[in-house]
Short mmCIF file of C-alpha atoms in Angstrom, two decimals:
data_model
loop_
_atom_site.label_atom_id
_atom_site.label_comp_id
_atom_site.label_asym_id
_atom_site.label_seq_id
_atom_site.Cartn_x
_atom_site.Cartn_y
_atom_site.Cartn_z
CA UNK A 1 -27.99 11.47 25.83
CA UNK A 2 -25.16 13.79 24.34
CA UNK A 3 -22.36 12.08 25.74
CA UNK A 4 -24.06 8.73 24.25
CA UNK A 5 -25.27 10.33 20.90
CA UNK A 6 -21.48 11.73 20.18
CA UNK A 7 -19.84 8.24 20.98
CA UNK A 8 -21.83 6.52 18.42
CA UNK A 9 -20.46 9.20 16.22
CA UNK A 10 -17.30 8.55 16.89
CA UNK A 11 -17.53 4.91 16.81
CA UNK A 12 -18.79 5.04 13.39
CA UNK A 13 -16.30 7.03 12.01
CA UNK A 14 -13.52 4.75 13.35
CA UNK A 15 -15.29 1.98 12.09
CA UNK A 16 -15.67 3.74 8.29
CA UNK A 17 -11.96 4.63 8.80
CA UNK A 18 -11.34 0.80 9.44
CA UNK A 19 -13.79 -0.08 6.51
CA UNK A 20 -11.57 2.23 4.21
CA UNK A 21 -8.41 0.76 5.32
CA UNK A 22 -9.00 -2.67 4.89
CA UNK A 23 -10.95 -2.13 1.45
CA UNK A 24 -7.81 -0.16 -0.16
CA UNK A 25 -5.63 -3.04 0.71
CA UNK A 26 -8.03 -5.69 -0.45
CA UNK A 27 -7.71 -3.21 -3.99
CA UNK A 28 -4.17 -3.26 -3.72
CA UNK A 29 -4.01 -6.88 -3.75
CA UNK A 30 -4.93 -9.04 -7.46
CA UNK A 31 -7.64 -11.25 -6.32
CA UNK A 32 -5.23 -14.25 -7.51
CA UNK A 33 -2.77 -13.29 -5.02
CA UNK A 34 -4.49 -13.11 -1.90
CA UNK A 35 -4.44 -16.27 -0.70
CA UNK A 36 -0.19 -16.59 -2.01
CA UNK A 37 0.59 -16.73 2.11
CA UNK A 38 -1.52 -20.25 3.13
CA UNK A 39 1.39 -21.94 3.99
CA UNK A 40 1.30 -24.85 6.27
CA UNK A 41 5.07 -25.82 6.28
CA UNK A 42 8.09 -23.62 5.50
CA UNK A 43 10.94 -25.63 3.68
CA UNK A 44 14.87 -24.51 3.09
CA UNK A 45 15.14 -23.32 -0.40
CA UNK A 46 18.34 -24.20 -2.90
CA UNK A 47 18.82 -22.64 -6.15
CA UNK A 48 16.96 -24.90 -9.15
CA UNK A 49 18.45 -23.34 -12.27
CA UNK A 50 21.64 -22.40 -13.46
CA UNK A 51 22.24 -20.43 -16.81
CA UNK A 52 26.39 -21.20 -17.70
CA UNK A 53 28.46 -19.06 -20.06
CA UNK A 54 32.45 -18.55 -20.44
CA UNK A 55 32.57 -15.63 -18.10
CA UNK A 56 30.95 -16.94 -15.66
CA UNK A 57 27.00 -18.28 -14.51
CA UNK A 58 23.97 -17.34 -12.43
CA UNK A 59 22.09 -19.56 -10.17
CA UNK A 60 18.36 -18.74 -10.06
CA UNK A 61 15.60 -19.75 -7.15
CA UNK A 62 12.16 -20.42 -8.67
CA UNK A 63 10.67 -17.60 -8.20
CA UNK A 64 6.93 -19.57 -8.26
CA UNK A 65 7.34 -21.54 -4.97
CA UNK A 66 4.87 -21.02 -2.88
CA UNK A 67 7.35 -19.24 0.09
CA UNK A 68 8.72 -16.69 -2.18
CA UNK A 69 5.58 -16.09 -3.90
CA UNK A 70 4.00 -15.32 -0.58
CA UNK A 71 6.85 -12.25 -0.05
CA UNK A 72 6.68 -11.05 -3.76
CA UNK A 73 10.67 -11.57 -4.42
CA UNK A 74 13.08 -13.82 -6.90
CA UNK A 75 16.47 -14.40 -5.64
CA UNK A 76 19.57 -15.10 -7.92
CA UNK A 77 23.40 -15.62 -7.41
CA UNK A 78 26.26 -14.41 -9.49
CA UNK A 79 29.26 -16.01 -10.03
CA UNK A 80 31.33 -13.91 -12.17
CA UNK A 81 35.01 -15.47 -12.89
CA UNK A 82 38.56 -13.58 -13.24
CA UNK A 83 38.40 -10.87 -16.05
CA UNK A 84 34.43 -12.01 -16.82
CA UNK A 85 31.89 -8.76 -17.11
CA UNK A 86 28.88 -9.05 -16.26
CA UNK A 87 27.00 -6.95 -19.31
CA UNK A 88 24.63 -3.74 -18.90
CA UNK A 89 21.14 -4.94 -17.78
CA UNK A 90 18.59 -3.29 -15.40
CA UNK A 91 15.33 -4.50 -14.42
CA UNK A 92 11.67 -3.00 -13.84
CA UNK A 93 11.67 -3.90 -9.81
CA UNK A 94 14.64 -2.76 -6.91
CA UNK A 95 17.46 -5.12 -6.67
CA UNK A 96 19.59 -5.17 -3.45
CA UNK A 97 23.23 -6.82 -3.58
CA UNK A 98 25.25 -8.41 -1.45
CA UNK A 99 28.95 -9.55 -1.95
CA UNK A 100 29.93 -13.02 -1.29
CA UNK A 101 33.20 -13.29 -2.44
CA UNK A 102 36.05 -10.73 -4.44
CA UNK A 103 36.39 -8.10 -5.64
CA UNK A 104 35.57 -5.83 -8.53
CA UNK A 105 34.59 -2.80 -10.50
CA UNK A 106 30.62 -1.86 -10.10
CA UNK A 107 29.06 1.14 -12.48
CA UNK A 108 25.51 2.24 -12.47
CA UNK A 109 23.98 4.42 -14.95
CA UNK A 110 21.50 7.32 -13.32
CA UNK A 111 20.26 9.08 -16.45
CA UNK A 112 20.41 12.42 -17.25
CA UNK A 113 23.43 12.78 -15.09
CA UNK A 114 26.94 13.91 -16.30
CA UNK A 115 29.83 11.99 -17.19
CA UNK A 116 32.13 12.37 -14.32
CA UNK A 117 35.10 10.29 -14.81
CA UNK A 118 37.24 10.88 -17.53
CA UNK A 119 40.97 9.16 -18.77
CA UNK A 120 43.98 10.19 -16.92
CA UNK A 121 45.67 10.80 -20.28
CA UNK A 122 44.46 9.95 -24.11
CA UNK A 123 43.59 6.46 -25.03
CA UNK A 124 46.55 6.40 -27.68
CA UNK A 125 49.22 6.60 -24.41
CA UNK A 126 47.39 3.85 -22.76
CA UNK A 127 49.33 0.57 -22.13
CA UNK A 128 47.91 -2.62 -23.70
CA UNK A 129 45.45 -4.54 -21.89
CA UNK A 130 45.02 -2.20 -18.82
CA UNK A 131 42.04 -0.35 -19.67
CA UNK A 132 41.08 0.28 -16.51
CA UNK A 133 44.14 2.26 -15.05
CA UNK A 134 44.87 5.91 -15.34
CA UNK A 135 40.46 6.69 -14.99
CA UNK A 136 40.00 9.44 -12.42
CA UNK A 137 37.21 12.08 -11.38
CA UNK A 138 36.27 15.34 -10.93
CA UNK A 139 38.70 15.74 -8.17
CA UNK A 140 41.71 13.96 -10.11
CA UNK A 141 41.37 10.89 -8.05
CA UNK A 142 42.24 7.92 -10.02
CA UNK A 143 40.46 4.66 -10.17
CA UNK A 144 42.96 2.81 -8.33
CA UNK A 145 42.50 2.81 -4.57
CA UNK A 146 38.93 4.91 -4.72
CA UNK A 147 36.08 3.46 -2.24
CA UNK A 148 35.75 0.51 -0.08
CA UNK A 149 38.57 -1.25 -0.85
CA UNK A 150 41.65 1.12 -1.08
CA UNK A 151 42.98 -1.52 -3.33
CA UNK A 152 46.22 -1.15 -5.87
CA UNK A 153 44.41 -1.97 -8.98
CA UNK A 154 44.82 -4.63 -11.64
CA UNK A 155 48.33 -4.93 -13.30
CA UNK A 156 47.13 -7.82 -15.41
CA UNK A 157 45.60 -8.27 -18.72
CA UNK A 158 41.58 -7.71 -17.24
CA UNK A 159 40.57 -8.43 -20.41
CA UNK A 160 42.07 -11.32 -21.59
CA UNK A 161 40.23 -14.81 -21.48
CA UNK A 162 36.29 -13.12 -22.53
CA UNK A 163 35.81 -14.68 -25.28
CA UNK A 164 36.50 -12.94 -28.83
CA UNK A 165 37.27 -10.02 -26.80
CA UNK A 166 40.22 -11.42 -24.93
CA UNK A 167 42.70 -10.28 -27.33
CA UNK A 168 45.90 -8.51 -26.69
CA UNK A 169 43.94 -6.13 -24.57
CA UNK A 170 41.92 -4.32 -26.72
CA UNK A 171 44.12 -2.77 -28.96
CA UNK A 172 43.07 -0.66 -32.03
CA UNK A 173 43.79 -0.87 -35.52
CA UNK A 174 47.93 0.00 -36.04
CA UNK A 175 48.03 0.89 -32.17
CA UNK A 176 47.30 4.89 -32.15
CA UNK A 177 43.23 4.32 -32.62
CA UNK A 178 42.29 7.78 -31.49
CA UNK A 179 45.45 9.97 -32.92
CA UNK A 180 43.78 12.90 -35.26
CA UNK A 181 40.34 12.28 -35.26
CA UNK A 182 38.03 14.74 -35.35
CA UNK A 183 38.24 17.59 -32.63
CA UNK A 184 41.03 15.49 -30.67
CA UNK A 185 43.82 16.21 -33.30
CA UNK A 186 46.91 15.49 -31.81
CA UNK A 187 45.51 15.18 -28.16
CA UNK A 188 44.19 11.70 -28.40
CA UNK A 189 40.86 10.78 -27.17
CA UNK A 190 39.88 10.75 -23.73
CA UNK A 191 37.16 8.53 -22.67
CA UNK A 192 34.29 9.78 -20.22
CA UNK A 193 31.33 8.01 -18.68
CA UNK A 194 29.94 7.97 -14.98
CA UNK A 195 31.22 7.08 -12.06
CA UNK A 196 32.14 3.45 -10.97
CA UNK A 197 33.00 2.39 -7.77
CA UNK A 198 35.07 -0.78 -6.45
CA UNK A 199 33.32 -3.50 -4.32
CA UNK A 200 34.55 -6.16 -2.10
CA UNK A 201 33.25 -8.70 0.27
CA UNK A 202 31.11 -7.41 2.68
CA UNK A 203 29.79 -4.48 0.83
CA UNK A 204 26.17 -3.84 -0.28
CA UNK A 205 24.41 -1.98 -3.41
CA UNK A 206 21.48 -1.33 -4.63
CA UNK A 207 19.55 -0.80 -8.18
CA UNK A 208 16.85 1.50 -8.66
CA UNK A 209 14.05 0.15 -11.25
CA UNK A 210 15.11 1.10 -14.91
CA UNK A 211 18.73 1.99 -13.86
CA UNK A 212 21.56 0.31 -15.94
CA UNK A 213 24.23 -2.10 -14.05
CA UNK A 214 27.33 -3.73 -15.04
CA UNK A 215 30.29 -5.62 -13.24
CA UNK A 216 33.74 -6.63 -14.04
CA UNK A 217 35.79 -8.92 -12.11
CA UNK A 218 38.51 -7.35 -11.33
CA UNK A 219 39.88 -9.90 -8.66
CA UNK A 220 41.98 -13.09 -8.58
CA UNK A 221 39.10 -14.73 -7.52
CA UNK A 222 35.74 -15.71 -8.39
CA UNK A 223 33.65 -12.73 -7.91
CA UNK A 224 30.36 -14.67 -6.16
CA UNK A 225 27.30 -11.67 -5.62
CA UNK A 226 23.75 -12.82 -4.17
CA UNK A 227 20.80 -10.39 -5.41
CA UNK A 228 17.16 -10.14 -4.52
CA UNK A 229 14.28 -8.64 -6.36
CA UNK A 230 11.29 -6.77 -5.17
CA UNK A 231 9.00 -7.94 -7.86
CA UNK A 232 6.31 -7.21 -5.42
CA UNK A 233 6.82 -3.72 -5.21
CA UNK A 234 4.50 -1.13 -6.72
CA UNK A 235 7.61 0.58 -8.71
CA UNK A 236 7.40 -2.74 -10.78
CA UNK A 237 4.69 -2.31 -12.68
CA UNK A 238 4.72 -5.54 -14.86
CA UNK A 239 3.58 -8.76 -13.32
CA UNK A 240 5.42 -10.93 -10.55
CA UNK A 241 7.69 -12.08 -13.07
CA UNK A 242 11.42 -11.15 -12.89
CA UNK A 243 12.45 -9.55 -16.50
CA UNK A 244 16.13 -9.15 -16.84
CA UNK A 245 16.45 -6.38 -19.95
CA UNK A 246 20.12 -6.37 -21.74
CA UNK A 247 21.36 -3.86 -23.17
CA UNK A 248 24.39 -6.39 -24.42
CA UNK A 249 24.59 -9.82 -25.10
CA UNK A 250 21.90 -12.04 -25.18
CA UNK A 251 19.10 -13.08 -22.81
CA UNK A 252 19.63 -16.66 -22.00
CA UNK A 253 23.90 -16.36 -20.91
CA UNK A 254 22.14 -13.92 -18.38
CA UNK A 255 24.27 -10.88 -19.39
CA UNK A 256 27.27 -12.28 -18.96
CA UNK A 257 30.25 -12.00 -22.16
CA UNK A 258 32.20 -14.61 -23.79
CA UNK A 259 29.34 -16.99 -24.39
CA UNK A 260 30.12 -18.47 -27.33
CA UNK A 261 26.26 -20.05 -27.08
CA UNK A 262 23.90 -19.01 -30.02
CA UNK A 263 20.66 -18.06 -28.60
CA UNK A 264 17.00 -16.62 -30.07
CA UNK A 265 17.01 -14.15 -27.17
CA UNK A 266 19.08 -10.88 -27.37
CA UNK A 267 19.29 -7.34 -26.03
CA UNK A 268 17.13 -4.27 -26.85
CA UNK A 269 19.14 -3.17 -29.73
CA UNK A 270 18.42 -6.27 -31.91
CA UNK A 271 14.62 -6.00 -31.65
CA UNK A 272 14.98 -2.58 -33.89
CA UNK A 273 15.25 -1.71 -37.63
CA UNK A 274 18.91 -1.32 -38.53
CA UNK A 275 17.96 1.34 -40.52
CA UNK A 276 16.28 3.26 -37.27
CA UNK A 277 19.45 2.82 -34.89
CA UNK A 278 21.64 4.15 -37.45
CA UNK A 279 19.72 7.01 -37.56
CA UNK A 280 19.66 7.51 -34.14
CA UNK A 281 23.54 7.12 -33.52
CA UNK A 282 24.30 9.61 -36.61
CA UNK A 283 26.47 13.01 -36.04
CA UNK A 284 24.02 16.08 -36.22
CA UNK A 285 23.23 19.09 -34.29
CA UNK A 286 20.63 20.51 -32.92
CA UNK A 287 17.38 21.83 -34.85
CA UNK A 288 14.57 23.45 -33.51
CA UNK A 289 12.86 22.36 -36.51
CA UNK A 290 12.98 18.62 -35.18
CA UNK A 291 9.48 19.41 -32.76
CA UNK A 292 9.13 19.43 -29.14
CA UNK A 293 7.95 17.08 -25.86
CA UNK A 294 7.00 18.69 -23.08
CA UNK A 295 5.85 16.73 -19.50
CA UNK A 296 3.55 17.53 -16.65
CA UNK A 297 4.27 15.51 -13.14
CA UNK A 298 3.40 16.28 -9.88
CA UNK A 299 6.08 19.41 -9.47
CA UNK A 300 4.16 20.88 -12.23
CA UNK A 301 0.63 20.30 -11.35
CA UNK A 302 0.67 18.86 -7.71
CA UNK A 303 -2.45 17.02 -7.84
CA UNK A 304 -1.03 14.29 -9.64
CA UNK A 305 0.81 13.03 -7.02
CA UNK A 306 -2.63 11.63 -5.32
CA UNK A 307 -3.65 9.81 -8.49
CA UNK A 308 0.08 8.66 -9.14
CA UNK A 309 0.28 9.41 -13.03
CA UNK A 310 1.99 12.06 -15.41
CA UNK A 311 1.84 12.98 -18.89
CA UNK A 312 4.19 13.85 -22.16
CA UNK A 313 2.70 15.32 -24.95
CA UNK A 314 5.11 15.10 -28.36
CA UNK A 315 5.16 17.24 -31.69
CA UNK A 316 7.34 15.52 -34.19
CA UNK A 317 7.84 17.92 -37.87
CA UNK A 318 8.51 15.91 -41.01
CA UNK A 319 11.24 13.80 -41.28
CA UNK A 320 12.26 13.99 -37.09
CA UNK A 321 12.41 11.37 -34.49
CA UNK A 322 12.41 10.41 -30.75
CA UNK A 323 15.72 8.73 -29.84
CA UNK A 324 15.01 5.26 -28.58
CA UNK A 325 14.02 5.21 -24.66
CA UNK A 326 12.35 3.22 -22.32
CA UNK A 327 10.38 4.20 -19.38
CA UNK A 328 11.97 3.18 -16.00
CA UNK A 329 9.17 3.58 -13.58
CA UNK A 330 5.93 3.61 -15.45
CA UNK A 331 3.68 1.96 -18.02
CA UNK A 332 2.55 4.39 -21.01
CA UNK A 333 -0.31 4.91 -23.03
CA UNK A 334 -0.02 6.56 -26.10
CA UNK A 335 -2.38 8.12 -27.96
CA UNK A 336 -1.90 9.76 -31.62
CA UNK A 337 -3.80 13.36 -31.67
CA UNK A 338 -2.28 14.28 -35.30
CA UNK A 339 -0.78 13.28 -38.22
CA UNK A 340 0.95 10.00 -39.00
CA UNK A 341 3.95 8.14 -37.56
CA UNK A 342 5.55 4.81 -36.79
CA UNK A 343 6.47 3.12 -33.67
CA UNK A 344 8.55 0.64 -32.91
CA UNK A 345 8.72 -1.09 -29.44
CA UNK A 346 10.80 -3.98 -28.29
CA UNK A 347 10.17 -6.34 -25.01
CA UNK A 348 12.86 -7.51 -22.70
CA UNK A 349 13.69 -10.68 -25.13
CA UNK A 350 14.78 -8.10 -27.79
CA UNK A 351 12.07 -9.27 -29.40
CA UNK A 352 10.40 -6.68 -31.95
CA UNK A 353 6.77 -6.74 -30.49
CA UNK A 354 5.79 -3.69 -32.62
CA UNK A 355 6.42 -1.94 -35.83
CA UNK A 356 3.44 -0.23 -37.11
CA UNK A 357 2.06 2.65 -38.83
CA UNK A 358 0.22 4.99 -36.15
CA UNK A 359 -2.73 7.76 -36.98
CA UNK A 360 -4.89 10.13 -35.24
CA UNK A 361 -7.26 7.96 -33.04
CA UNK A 362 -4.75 5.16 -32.30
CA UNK A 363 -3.62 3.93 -29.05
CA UNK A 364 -0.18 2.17 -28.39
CA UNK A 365 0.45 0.30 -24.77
CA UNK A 366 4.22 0.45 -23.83
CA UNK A 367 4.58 -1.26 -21.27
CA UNK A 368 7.34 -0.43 -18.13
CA UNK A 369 10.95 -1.11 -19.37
CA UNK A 370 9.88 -1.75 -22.97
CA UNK A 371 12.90 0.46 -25.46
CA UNK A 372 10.50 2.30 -28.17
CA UNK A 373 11.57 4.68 -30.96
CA UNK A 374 8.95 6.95 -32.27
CA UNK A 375 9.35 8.40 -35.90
CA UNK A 376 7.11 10.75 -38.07
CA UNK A 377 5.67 10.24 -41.25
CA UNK A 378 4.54 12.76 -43.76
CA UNK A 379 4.57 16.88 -42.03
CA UNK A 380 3.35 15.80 -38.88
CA UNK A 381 2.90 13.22 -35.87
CA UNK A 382 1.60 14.75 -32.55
CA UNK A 383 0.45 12.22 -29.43
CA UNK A 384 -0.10 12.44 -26.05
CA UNK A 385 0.89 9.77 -23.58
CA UNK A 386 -0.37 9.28 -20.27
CA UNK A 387 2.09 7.12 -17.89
CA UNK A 388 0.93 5.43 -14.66
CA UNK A 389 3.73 7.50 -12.02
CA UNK A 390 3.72 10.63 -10.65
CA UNK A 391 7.16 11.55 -11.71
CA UNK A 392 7.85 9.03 -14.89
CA UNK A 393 11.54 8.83 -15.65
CA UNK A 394 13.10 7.61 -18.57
CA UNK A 395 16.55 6.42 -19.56
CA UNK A 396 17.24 7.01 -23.47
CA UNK A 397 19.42 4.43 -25.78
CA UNK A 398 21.57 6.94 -27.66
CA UNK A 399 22.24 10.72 -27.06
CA UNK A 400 24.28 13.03 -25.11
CA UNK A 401 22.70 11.94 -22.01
CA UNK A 402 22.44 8.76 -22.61
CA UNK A 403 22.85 5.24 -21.51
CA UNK A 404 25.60 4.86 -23.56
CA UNK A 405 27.53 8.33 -23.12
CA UNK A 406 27.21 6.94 -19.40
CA UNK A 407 29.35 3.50 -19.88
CA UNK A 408 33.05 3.27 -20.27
CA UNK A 409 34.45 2.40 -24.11
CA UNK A 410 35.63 -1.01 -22.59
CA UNK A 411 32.47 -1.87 -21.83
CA UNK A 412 30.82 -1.48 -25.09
CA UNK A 413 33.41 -2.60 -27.06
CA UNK A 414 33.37 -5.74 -25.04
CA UNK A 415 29.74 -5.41 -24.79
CA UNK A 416 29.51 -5.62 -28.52
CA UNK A 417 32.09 -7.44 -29.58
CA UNK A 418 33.90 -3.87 -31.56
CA UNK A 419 36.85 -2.27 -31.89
CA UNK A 420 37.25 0.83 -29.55
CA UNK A 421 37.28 3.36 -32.87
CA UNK A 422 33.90 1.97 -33.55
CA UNK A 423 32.89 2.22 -29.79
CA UNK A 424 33.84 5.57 -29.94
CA UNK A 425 31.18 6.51 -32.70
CA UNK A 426 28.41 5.19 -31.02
CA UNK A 427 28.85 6.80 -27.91
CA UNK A 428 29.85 10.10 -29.18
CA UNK A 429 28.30 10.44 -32.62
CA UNK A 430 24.84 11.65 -31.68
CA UNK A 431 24.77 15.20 -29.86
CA UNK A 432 21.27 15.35 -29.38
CA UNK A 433 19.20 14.70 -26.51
CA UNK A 434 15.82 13.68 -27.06
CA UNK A 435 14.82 14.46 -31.22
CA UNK A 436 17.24 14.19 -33.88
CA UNK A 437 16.53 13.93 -37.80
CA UNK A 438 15.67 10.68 -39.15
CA UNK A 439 17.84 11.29 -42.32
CA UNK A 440 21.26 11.17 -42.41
CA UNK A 441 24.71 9.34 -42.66
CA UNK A 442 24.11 5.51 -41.92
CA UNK A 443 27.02 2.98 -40.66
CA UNK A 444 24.81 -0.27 -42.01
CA UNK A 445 27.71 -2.49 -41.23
CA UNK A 446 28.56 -0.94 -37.95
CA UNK A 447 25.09 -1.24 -36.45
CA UNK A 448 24.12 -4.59 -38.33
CA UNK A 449 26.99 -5.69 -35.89
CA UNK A 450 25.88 -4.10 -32.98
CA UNK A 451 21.93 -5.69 -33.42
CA UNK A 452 23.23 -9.42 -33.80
CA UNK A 453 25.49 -8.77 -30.83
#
């Protein structure tokens, strides 16, 4: 009767073990995709869209047919010609690459990290149209020959042929653009920003949500790249819709530059106040007068790494504000605990969804991937935001560490279609690294340029 009485036992805890099991995944599943896998014939799949520009184009698989619904992933191809660049974008879901065809120059942004590359000599000594030669690292290995590929580098214009950027290399205004300005004197400017790396055929790479990626064609060949997205994974947590965000150029060329196409949809920059970016790329220095934001995640209080979320609680003083940001692995909720502020928040069309007063009592969704600015109004705005990851990261717009400090001057200037002296402003001009003054010197003209990019 023991033996008998203690194997029930045990056969009902497997069997609540079971229950568990199979009533978390039901919960991890939306009711409306549970049945996604009731296929009853599997069919060969071609590419139904393609989105053209002068640089290049990018083939797209519907991402609603029924077979890659079922595995939760949208596929794409990239075919990026001779001297294109493929423009600064990053998405809410992992991305895994695979080179078709050529060769080129990869970069990936990880925020918060250094600038490890840095010119071989000033900008003023460079030859025209080879902005890519003379870049080396910590260890004073130059560009050329570094990775996979061991190859020679580009002797050629790389920047010819991309539309309004293509010309003469990229030269600034009476040839010496950096000579004597500000701390470089007579030094010239040296460019810095992180680390790229060359890719051929064969190789593979890999995007973490939220993380910044550009390309340049570097080859004599189209460079041809096919990418898949893991919109089904829990780091994505939009819906199962692949959202491209730009950071350059506009939505609908698909990142790409030298599209000479007019189009509604543009990067994160143009769904902001002019007035609010030009604030944000200022010179300043630091004041701890501007407030404070402090975080808790799971290395601070370990229990949040069972119920997956963190939180960020802000104090802005009169007159301060958060440089613009986006959160790469997490949804936030915001909720105003003092004073009076306003928020601005733009989707992944650089569309301006929001631009509103906030006051104690109000609660703001940003969603994952969404670029915000937050700004206070009157002596005070405090908040606290809860955001649905353990260990939220975010990647800010403008700063010392960030996105932009992170990219080489080429590709901005390309990016946004300005001369390298302005290029230099916005990526060096602000000093700060999270709050900065909301007052201060504008360049209207400079960033009106930059928003209708």
């Amino acid at each position: 009767m023991v033996k008998l009485s203690n194997l029930l036992v045990a056969t009902f805890g497997v069997l609540l073990v079971l229950n568990g099991c199979l009533a978390r995944q039901s919960l991890g599943v939306p009711p409306q995709l549970q049945n996604e896998c009731n296929l009853d014939n599997l069919d060969v799949l071609q590419a139904t869209e393609t989105i053209k520009s002068e640089a290049g184009q990018i083939e797209y698989w519907d991402h609603n047919h029924p077979q890659l619904r079922c595995v939760g992933v949208s596929v794409a191809r990239y075919v990026i010609e001779q001297g294109g660049l493929y423009l600064p974008t990053f998405f809410t879901s992992p991305k895994i690459s695979y080179v078709v065809q050529g060769t080129g120059i990869s970069g990936r942004v990880v925020p918060g990290c250094a600038e490890t590359f840095m010119d071989s000599q000033p900008m003023q000594g460079q030859q025209q149209g080879q902005p890519w030669q003379g870049r080396q690292g910590q260890q004073g290995q130059p560009w050329e020959g570094q990775g996979q590929q061991g190859q020679q580098g580009r002797q050629g214009q790389p920047w010819e042929g991309q539309g309004q950027q293509g010309q003469q290399g990229r030269q600034g205004q009476q040839g010496q653009p950096w000579e004597g300005q500000g701390q470089q004197g007579q030094q010239g400017f040296r460019d810095m920003h992180q680390k790229v790396e060359h890719v051929r055929r064969g190789d593979v790479f890999a995007n973490t949500p939220g993380s910044a990626h550009w390309i340049y064609n570097s080859g004599e060949q189209p460079l041809v790249i096919i990418a898949l997205l893991d919109i089904a994974n829990y780091q994505n947590q939009l819906d199962r819709n692949p959202r491209v965000f730009h950071l350059a150029g506009n939505n609908q060329q698909g990142g790409f530059g030298g599209s000479q196409q007019q189009q509604e949809q543009k990067n994160l920059w143009s769904g902001f106040d002019a007035q609010v970016i030009a604030q944000a790329l200022k010179i300043d220095v630091y004041k701890p007068s501007l407030g404070r934001v402090t975080s808790v995640n799971s290395y601070t209080l370990p229990i949040l790494e069972y119920v997956r979320l963190s939180a960020t609680r802000g104090v802005l003083q009169g007159n301060a504000m958060v440089l613009p940001k986006y959160n790469m692995n997490a949804n936030e909720i915001l909720y105003c605990t003092g004073g009076q502020g306003r928020i601005q928040v733009v989707n992944d069309n650089g569309q301006n969804v929001l631009d509103q007063q906030v006051q104690k009592g109000q609660l703001v969704v940003i969603p994952q991937g969404f670029a915000y600015v937050v700004q206070s109004h009157g002596n005070k705005f405090e908040w606290i935001s809860f955001k649905t990851n353990e260990n939220a990261m975010i990647s800010t717009l403008a700063g010392r560490t960030s996105l932009l400090r992170a990219l080489p001057l080429e590709v901005i200037s390309n990016g946004f279609q300005i001369s390298p002296e302005e290029a230099r402003k916005i990526k060096f001009n602000t000093l700060e690294t999270t709050l900065t003054r909301a007052a201060g010197r504008q360049q209207q003209q400079l960033i009106e340029e930059i928003v209708e990019a």
